[in-house]
Amino acid sequence: MFGDISPQYHPLTPETIADYVFSRPELTTVFHAGEALEAEEVGDGNLNLVFKVRAKADAKRTIVFKQAVPYLRLVGDSWPLPTDRARIEAQALEIEARLCPEHTPKVYFYDPDMYLIAMQNLTDHIIMRKGLIKGIKYPLFAKHIGKFMARTLGNTSDLVLDYRTKKLEVARFINPELCKITEDLVFTEPYRRTDRNPYHIELEPQVLALQADEALRVQVAQMKEKFMTQAQALVHGDLHTGSIMINQTETYVIDPEFAFYAPMGFDIGAVIANLFLSYASHEVRLPDPETRADFRAYLLDSIRELWHVFVAEFQPIWAQVDSINMPRGYQEDYMLRLLQDSAGMGACKMMRRIIGLAGVEDIRGIEDVHDRSIAASLALNIAQTLIMQRHDFKTIEEIIEAATACRPTYPWVS
Amino acid sequence: MFGDISPQYHPLTPETIADYVFSRPELTTVFHAGEALEAEEVGDGNLNLVFKVRAKADAKRTIVFKQAVPYLRLVGDSWPLPTDRARIEAQALEIEARLCPEHTPKVYFYDPDMYLIAMQNLTDHIIMRKGLIKGIKYPLFAKHIGKFMARTLGNTSDLVLDYRTKKLEVARFINPELCKITEDLVFTEPYRRTDRNPYHIELEPQVLALQADEALRVQVAQMKEKFMTQAQALVHGDLHTGSIMINQTETYVIDPEFAFYAPMGFDIGAVIANLFLSYASHEVRLPDPETRADFRAYLLDSIRELWHVFVAEFQPIWAQVDSINMPRGYQEDYMLRLLQDSAGMGACKMMRRIIGLAGVEDIRGIEDVHDRSIAASLALNIAQTLIMQRHDFKTIEEIIEAATACRPTYPWVS
C-alpha cells in the first residue's frame, strides 16, 4: 500500500502519451500504430492526471487515461497518497461493469506499473453538476442511479455474496488513505474550528452555532463510527454529482477510487445530498420564479423516484434470501435503516460541502455573496434537519417534506 | 487460507512429541535435551489436538501444545477447516498478551509449518464451566473479565488505533471459516428446522413456538447482520466459560481462534450469557435451596460487576479521545449501545446452547430429563426476554431484573 513506487512509473504528459498508447496491445483496435493523435490533460480533480486522447483522423476514436499521482494535487507533495487507489478503482470498475454495465464506463485495461486505467471517453456526456447548475433536467437520472446503486450495493453485500467471498472482498478493498480523507473532511473537520474550513465569512454565525451544537456532534459521531466500522457493501465512496457523466438518455458513474466496504447509505446519501445541495442553490440561482419552482420540483421528484427505484430494484435480492432467517419484517426493517442511514450520511456530506475544505460549485460558485449565503444557510438547515430527525423518517416523502419545510437562517435578524 | 497443507505438517502424537519438543530452541530454558517427558493428548474440543507435556523429573516444568487439524473433529473429515486459525489464534494471543498480560497465557512460540502454538500450561486452574456446575464461586472473576474485555476490545477499536493500523488489522484477522461456524450455529440453525438441532424432545413445544415467532427471527437477523458487518474491535469470538481457566485468584482467557473484527457486544454478551445459563441450570442443579439462592445471587452479582468494571476500565480510553468530535453524549450513547448489543448477542448464544448443535454441559448435562427441561425452558425464556427487550435496557441492573423475572414454561400446562 505504501510500497516503493514502481520503477516503470512515470507521469505521462500530452507529449509522451502517444508512445505509451502505441505500446499497448489492448488499444490496437482503437488506434492505428503511429497515426497522429491529439492529447490533452483535463484533470480538474485533486488526485490524478486525466488525459483525453483522440485520433486526429477520427475524433470518435478516443480513450481516457486516468493516472494516479502519489500525492494530493490540491495540497501538493505534503499529502502523499498511495497509488494503490488506481488498483482499487480498476477493480471497483470491473465489479460495477459486471453488475450494472449500462452505467459503467468500459475499461480497456489497468496498468499496475503506471497506476493507470484506460477507459471509455464519454464524449456525449457532461458532468452532472454542471448541468444542474444550469438548470438542465435529466429525466432518466433517478431511474438509472437507483438501479445502479441497488445492483452494485445489494450484490456486493452479505445478502448475495457467499460468506467467504464477502470477507475476502472486504480485505481486498481495504482503502485506508482514501477513507482517511473522508473521515477527516466529511465527519471531523466541519464540526470544529480548523484552518481547513474555508467557508465564507458571512456564514460564520451559523457555522459557529452548528459547531457548538453538541447534540449534532453526537449524531455526526454516530455516522462516522458507522462509516468506519460497518462493512455492509462495496460502496462507490464518492458518489456526488461530479462523479456522474450524463445526458438526456444515458448516465455513467465514474471515479470509484474511494471504494471500500461501508454502509450502503453512504452512497445513497451522497446522491440525495447533492440533489438537495442543488435544490438549495436554486433558492437563488435560477432567476425566473416559475423556472426555479419547476426545476426544484424536478430535483425533489428525482430524490423520491431514485429511492423508489432503489427499493424496487432490490426486490430480486430479497426474493432470493431465505425468508425463515430473514423474514419479511427483517427485510422491511433493513430498507428502513438504509433510508435513515442515507439521511444521516447525506446530511454529513451536505455540511462538509458548505463548511469544509471541498465546497461545491453549485453554492460556492454563486458570485453574489448575499445570494450565496442564503443558499448555504438553507443547505445547512436542511442537513441538520435530516440528521437530527433521521430516526423518525419512515418514507422518502417524509424526508422531502422535512427538507422543504426548511428556510435559510441568513440574513441574520439581530 | 485454503492453500496447500504445509509439507512439514504432521499431526503429533504423545509418542512423537518429545522429538518435536527437543527440536525447538525456544524450549531449552524449560526442558533439558533428551530428558524423560510425559505427554498426554487432552483435546476435548472439536478443532484441535492439545498435548500437555511435563518433565518427568519435575511436573512444574510443563508446556501445552495446541495443534490445529484440518477438519472439524466433531463432524469428521466432511467439514474441512483451514489451519489458518492457528495463525489467527497465535496473533490474537500476542495482542491480548500486550494489552492484558495478567489474563493471557504466555506463548512460547507459534510454528506456522505445524499449525502449532506452544504455551503456558495452566496447571492450577480449571475450566470455569466445570467449577460453576459444581457451584464454586470465583470472587475475582467479574473484575478480571471486565478488565480483560475493556482492554482487549477498547484498544483494538477505532477509539485507540490509528486509521491505517485498524484497517490493516481488520484484513489480517479475516477469519471466514470460523465465522461461518458461528453464523450457522448461533444465528441461523437454532431458529429453523434442521437435523443439526439436537435439543431434547421434551422441549419441543417451546422450541417450535420460538422458531415460529417471526418477531424473534427479525431480531436474531439483526444480530447476525451486525456480527457479519460491524468491524468494531478484535473480539475473542468464543468467550464462553469453557474458554476461561480459573481459580480463586487468577483468570486466564484461552482459545481465541475465532478472533476477528466484530461487535464488542459479541464477547461481553457471551460472558453474560454463560453466567445466565449457569443461573438457569441452578434452578434445578444445586439441591439445597439456600445454597442455590446464594450461588445464583453470586452469578447475578458477577454479571452486574463485570459490566461496571468494563465501563470503569473503558474510562481511560474515553479520556484520550477528542471530546469535540466525540462529546460526552456520544460516549454515553456508545456504552449504552454496547450494553444493548451484549443483551442481544448474549441471547443468541443462550438459545443456540439450548436448541442447537453445541449444547452446554451446565444444562445438557443434567441427568433428570424433567429437571433438564425446566432449566432449558428457563434459559430460553431469559434469552427471548433479553433480545426482545434489549432496546429498552438502560442499565445492567435492568437486564438482570428482566432476566430474574423469567420463569420456566416447562412443564406444559395443557
JSON list of N, CA and C in Angstrom, two decimals, chain B residues 131-172:
[
{"chain": "B", "resi": 131, "resn": "GLY", "atom": "N", "xyz": [-16.31, -25.60, 37.21]},
{"chain": "B", "resi": 131, "resn": "GLY", "atom": "CA", "xyz": [-16.45, -25.06, 38.56]},
{"chain": "B", "resi": 131, "resn": "GLY", "atom": "C", "xyz": [-17.86, -24.55, 38.82]},
{"chain": "B", "resi": 132, "resn": "LEU", "atom": "N", "xyz": [-18.41, -23.83, 37.84]},
{"chain": "B", "resi": 132, "resn": "LEU", "atom": "CA", "xyz": [-19.77, -23.28, 38.01]},
{"chain": "B", "resi": 132, "resn": "LEU", "atom": "C", "xyz": [-20.80, -24.40, 38.16]},
{"chain": "B", "resi": 133, "resn": "ILE", "atom": "N", "xyz": [-20.58, -25.49, 37.44]},
{"chain": "B", "resi": 133, "resn": "ILE", "atom": "CA", "xyz": [-21.52, -26.61, 37.55]},
{"chain": "B", "resi": 133, "resn": "ILE", "atom": "C", "xyz": [-21.53, -27.16, 38.98]},
{"chain": "B", "resi": 134, "resn": "LYS", "atom": "N", "xyz": [-20.35, -27.16, 39.61]},
{"chain": "B", "resi": 134, "resn": "LYS", "atom": "CA", "xyz": [-20.25, -27.64, 40.99]},
{"chain": "B", "resi": 134, "resn": "LYS", "atom": "C", "xyz": [-20.70, -26.59, 42.01]},
{"chain": "B", "resi": 135, "resn": "GLY", "atom": "N", "xyz": [-20.97, -25.38, 41.54]},
{"chain": "B", "resi": 135, "resn": "GLY", "atom": "CA", "xyz": [-21.37, -24.33, 42.48]},
{"chain": "B", "resi": 135, "resn": "GLY", "atom": "C", "xyz": [-20.20, -23.62, 43.15]},
{"chain": "B", "resi": 136, "resn": "ILE", "atom": "N", "xyz": [-19.04, -23.64, 42.49]},
{"chain": "B", "resi": 136, "resn": "ILE", "atom": "CA", "xyz": [-17.87, -22.94, 43.04]},
{"chain": "B", "resi": 136, "resn": "ILE", "atom": "C", "xyz": [-17.91, -21.47, 42.62]},
{"chain": "B", "resi": 137, "resn": "LYS", "atom": "N", "xyz": [-17.72, -20.60, 43.61]},
{"chain": "B", "resi": 137, "resn": "LYS", "atom": "CA", "xyz": [-17.68, -19.16, 43.32]},
{"chain": "B", "resi": 137, "resn": "LYS", "atom": "C", "xyz": [-16.26, -18.72, 42.99]},
{"chain": "B", "resi": 138, "resn": "TYR", "atom": "N", "xyz": [-16.14, -17.76, 42.09]},
{"chain": "B", "resi": 138, "resn": "TYR", "atom": "CA", "xyz": [-14.85, -17.16, 41.76]},
{"chain": "B", "resi": 138, "resn": "TYR", "atom": "C", "xyz": [-14.97, -15.66, 42.00]},
{"chain": "B", "resi": 139, "resn": "PRO", "atom": "N", "xyz": [-14.59, -15.23, 43.18]},
{"chain": "B", "resi": 139, "resn": "PRO", "atom": "CA", "xyz": [-14.89, -13.85, 43.59]},
{"chain": "B", "resi": 139, "resn": "PRO", "atom": "C", "xyz": [-14.19, -12.78, 42.75]},
{"chain": "B", "resi": 140, "resn": "LEU", "atom": "N", "xyz": [-13.06, -13.14, 42.10]},
{"chain": "B", "resi": 140, "resn": "LEU", "atom": "CA", "xyz": [-12.34, -12.12, 41.32]},
{"chain": "B", "resi": 140, "resn": "LEU", "atom": "C", "xyz": [-12.69, -12.17, 39.83]},
{"chain": "B", "resi": 141, "resn": "PHE", "atom": "N", "xyz": [-13.50, -13.14, 39.46]},
{"chain": "B", "resi": 141, "resn": "PHE", "atom": "CA", "xyz": [-13.77, -13.33, 38.03]},
{"chain": "B", "resi": 141, "resn": "PHE", "atom": "C", "xyz": [-14.33, -12.07, 37.36]},
{"chain": "B", "resi": 142, "resn": "ALA", "atom": "N", "xyz": [-15.36, -11.49, 37.97]},
{"chain": "B", "resi": 142, "resn": "ALA", "atom": "CA", "xyz": [-16.01, -10.33, 37.33]},
{"chain": "B", "resi": 142, "resn": "ALA", "atom": "C", "xyz": [-15.02, -9.20, 37.09]},
{"chain": "B", "resi": 143, "resn": "LYS", "atom": "N", "xyz": [-14.18, -8.95, 38.09]},
{"chain": "B", "resi": 143, "resn": "LYS", "atom": "CA", "xyz": [-13.17, -7.89, 37.96]},
{"chain": "B", "resi": 143, "resn": "LYS", "atom": "C", "xyz": [-12.19, -8.23, 36.83]},
{"chain": "B", "resi": 144, "resn": "HIS", "atom": "N", "xyz": [-11.74, -9.48, 36.83]},
{"chain": "B", "resi": 144, "resn": "HIS", "atom": "CA", "xyz": [-10.75, -9.88, 35.82]},
{"chain": "B", "resi": 144, "resn": "HIS", "atom": "C", "xyz": [-11.32, -9.82, 34.41]},
{"chain": "B", "resi": 145, "resn": "ILE", "atom": "N", "xyz": [-12.49, -10.40, 34.23]},
{"chain": "B", "resi": 145, "resn": "ILE", "atom": "CA", "xyz": [-13.00, -10.49, 32.85]},
{"chain": "B", "resi": 145, "resn": "ILE", "atom": "C", "xyz": [-13.46, -9.11, 32.36]},
{"chain": "B", "resi": 146, "resn": "GLY", "atom": "N", "xyz": [-13.99, -8.29, 33.26]},
{"chain": "B", "resi": 146, "resn": "GLY", "atom": "CA", "xyz": [-14.37, -6.92, 32.88]},
{"chain": "B", "resi": 146, "resn": "GLY", "atom": "C", "xyz": [-13.17, -6.14, 32.38]},
{"chain": "B", "resi": 147, "resn": "LYS", "atom": "N", "xyz": [-12.07, -6.30, 33.10]},
{"chain": "B", "resi": 147, "resn": "LYS", "atom": "CA", "xyz": [-10.84, -5.63, 32.71]},
{"chain": "B", "resi": 147, "resn": "LYS", "atom": "C", "xyz": [-10.29, -6.19, 31.39]},
{"chain": "B", "resi": 148, "resn": "PHE", "atom": "N", "xyz": [-10.28, -7.53, 31.28]},
{"chain": "B", "resi": 148, "resn": "PHE", "atom": "CA", "xyz": [-9.78, -8.16, 30.06]},
{"chain": "B", "resi": 148, "resn": "PHE", "atom": "C", "xyz": [-10.54, -7.65, 28.84]},
{"chain": "B", "resi": 149, "resn": "MET", "atom": "N", "xyz": [-11.85, -7.59, 28.96]},
{"chain": "B", "resi": 149, "resn": "MET", "atom": "CA", "xyz": [-12.65, -7.19, 27.79]},
{"chain": "B", "resi": 149, "resn": "MET", "atom": "C", "xyz": [-12.45, -5.71, 27.47]},
{"chain": "B", "resi": 150, "resn": "ALA", "atom": "N", "xyz": [-12.44, -4.87, 28.49]},
{"chain": "B", "resi": 150, "resn": "ALA", "atom": "CA", "xyz": [-12.25, -3.43, 28.22]},
{"chain": "B", "resi": 150, "resn": "ALA", "atom": "C", "xyz": [-10.90, -3.19, 27.54]},
{"chain": "B", "resi": 151, "resn": "ARG", "atom": "N", "xyz": [-9.85, -3.86, 28.05]},
{"chain": "B", "resi": 151, "resn": "ARG", "atom": "CA", "xyz": [-8.51, -3.65, 27.49]},
{"chain": "B", "resi": 151, "resn": "ARG", "atom": "C", "xyz": [-8.41, -4.18, 26.06]},
{"chain": "B", "resi": 152, "resn": "THR", "atom": "N", "xyz": [-8.86, -5.43, 25.86]},
{"chain": "B", "resi": 152, "resn": "THR", "atom": "CA", "xyz": [-8.66, -6.03, 24.54]},
{"chain": "B", "resi": 152, "resn": "THR", "atom": "C", "xyz": [-9.61, -5.45, 23.49]},
{"chain": "B", "resi": 153, "resn": "LEU", "atom": "N", "xyz": [-10.82, -5.13, 23.91]},
{"chain": "B", "resi": 153, "resn": "LEU", "atom": "CA", "xyz": [-11.79, -4.60, 22.93]},
{"chain": "B", "resi": 153, "resn": "LEU", "atom": "C", "xyz": [-11.55, -3.12, 22.69]},
{"chain": "B", "resi": 154, "resn": "GLY", "atom": "N", "xyz": [-11.47, -2.35, 23.75]},
{"chain": "B", "resi": 154, "resn": "GLY", "atom": "CA", "xyz": [-11.29, -0.90, 23.59]},
{"chain": "B", "resi": 154, "resn": "GLY", "atom": "C", "xyz": [-10.04, -0.57, 22.79]},
{"chain": "B", "resi": 155, "resn": "ASN", "atom": "N", "xyz": [-8.94, -1.25, 23.10]},
{"chain": "B", "resi": 155, "resn": "ASN", "atom": "CA", "xyz": [-7.66, -0.90, 22.50]},
{"chain": "B", "resi": 155, "resn": "ASN", "atom": "C", "xyz": [-7.44, -1.45, 21.10]},
{"chain": "B", "resi": 156, "resn": "THR", "atom": "N", "xyz": [-8.37, -2.23, 20.60]},
{"chain": "B", "resi": 156, "resn": "THR", "atom": "CA", "xyz": [-8.26, -2.68, 19.20]},
{"chain": "B", "resi": 156, "resn": "THR", "atom": "C", "xyz": [-9.31, -1.99, 18.33]},
{"chain": "B", "resi": 157, "resn": "SER", "atom": "N", "xyz": [-10.01, -1.04, 18.91]},
{"chain": "B", "resi": 157, "resn": "SER", "atom": "CA", "xyz": [-11.07, -0.34, 18.16]},
{"chain": "B", "resi": 157, "resn": "SER", "atom": "C", "xyz": [-10.53, 0.95, 17.54]},
{"chain": "B", "resi": 158, "resn": "ASP", "atom": "N", "xyz": [-11.38, 1.60, 16.74]},
{"chain": "B", "resi": 158, "resn": "ASP", "atom": "CA", "xyz": [-11.04, 2.90, 16.18]},
{"chain": "B", "resi": 158, "resn": "ASP", "atom": "C", "xyz": [-10.86, 3.98, 17.24]},
{"chain": "B", "resi": 159, "resn": "LEU", "atom": "N", "xyz": [-11.33, 3.71, 18.46]},
{"chain": "B", "resi": 159, "resn": "LEU", "atom": "CA", "xyz": [-11.17, 4.70, 19.52]},
{"chain": "B", "resi": 159, "resn": "LEU", "atom": "C", "xyz": [-9.70, 4.89, 19.87]},
{"chain": "B", "resi": 160, "resn": "VAL", "atom": "N", "xyz": [-8.89, 3.85, 19.63]},
{"chain": "B", "resi": 160, "resn": "VAL", "atom": "CA", "xyz": [-7.49, 3.89, 20.04]},
{"chain": "B", "resi": 160, "resn": "VAL", "atom": "C", "xyz": [-6.54, 3.75, 18.84]},
{"chain": "B", "resi": 161, "resn": "LEU", "atom": "N", "xyz": [-6.80, 2.78, 17.99]},
{"chain": "B", "resi": 161, "resn": "LEU", "atom": "CA", "xyz": [-5.88, 2.54, 16.87]},
{"chain": "B", "resi": 161, "resn": "LEU", "atom": "C", "xyz": [-5.95, 3.67, 15.85]},
{"chain": "B", "resi": 162, "resn": "ASP", "atom": "N", "xyz": [-4.82, 3.96, 15.20]},
{"chain": "B", "resi": 162, "resn": "ASP", "atom": "CA", "xyz": [-4.88, 4.95, 14.13]},
{"chain": "B", "resi": 162, "resn": "ASP", "atom": "C", "xyz": [-5.59, 4.33, 12.93]},
{"chain": "B", "resi": 163, "resn": "TYR", "atom": "N", "xyz": [-6.05, 5.19, 12.05]},
{"chain": "B", "resi": 163, "resn": "TYR", "atom": "CA", "xyz": [-6.94, 4.75, 10.96]},
{"chain": "B", "resi": 163, "resn": "TYR", "atom": "C", "xyz": [-6.32, 3.63, 10.12]},
{"chain": "B", "resi": 164, "resn": "ARG", "atom": "N", "xyz": [-5.02, 3.70, 9.90]},
{"chain": "B", "resi": 164, "resn": "ARG", "atom": "CA", "xyz": [-4.41, 2.73, 8.99]},
{"chain": "B", "resi": 164, "resn": "ARG", "atom": "C", "xyz": [-4.22, 1.38, 9.68]},
{"chain": "B", "resi": 165, "resn": "THR", "atom": "N", "xyz": [-3.69, 1.42, 10.90]},
{"chain": "B", "resi": 165, "resn": "THR", "atom": "CA", "xyz": [-3.47, 0.17, 11.64]},
{"chain": "B", "resi": 165, "resn": "THR", "atom": "C", "xyz": [-4.78, -0.59, 11.79]},
{"chain": "B", "resi": 166, "resn": "LYS", "atom": "N", "xyz": [-5.82, 0.11, 12.19]},
{"chain": "B", "resi": 166, "resn": "LYS", "atom": "CA", "xyz": [-7.12, -0.55, 12.38]},
{"chain": "B", "resi": 166, "resn": "LYS", "atom": "C", "xyz": [-7.54, -1.31, 11.11]},
{"chain": "B", "resi": 167, "resn": "LYS", "atom": "N", "xyz": [-7.42, -0.64, 9.97]},
{"chain": "B", "resi": 167, "resn": "LYS", "atom": "CA", "xyz": [-7.92, -1.25, 8.74]},
{"chain": "B", "resi": 167, "resn": "LYS", "atom": "C", "xyz": [-7.05, -2.43, 8.31]},
{"chain": "B", "resi": 168, "resn": "LEU", "atom": "N", "xyz": [-5.75, -2.31, 8.53]},
{"chain": "B", "resi": 168, "resn": "LEU", "atom": "CA", "xyz": [-4.88, -3.44, 8.20]},
{"chain": "B", "resi": 168, "resn": "LEU", "atom": "C", "xyz": [-5.12, -4.61, 9.16]},
{"chain": "B", "resi": 169, "resn": "GLU", "atom": "N", "xyz": [-5.46, -4.31, 10.41]},
{"chain": "B", "resi": 169, "resn": "GLU", "atom": "CA", "xyz": [-5.78, -5.37, 11.37]},
{"chain": "B", "resi": 169, "resn": "GLU", "atom": "C", "xyz": [-7.08, -6.09, 10.97]},
{"chain": "B", "resi": 170, "resn": "VAL", "atom": "N", "xyz": [-8.04, -5.32, 10.50]},
{"chain": "B", "resi": 170, "resn": "VAL", "atom": "CA", "xyz": [-9.28, -5.95, 10.02]},
{"chain": "B", "resi": 170, "resn": "VAL", "atom": "C", "xyz": [-8.94, -6.99, 8.94]},
{"chain": "B", "resi": 171, "resn": "ALA", "atom": "N", "xyz": [-8.07, -6.60, 8.01]},
{"chain": "B", "resi": 171, "resn": "ALA", "atom": "CA", "xyz": [-7.70, -7.52, 6.92]},
{"chain": "B", "resi": 171, "resn": "ALA", "atom": "C", "xyz": [-6.93, -8.72, 7.45]},
{"chain": "B", "resi": 172, "resn": "ARG", "atom": "N", "xyz": [-6.03, -8.49, 8.41]},
{"chain": "B", "resi": 172, "resn": "ARG", "atom": "CA", "xyz": [-5.20, -9.58, 8.95]},
{"chain": "B", "resi": 172, "resn": "ARG", "atom": "C", "xyz": [-6.05, -10.62, 9.67]}
]
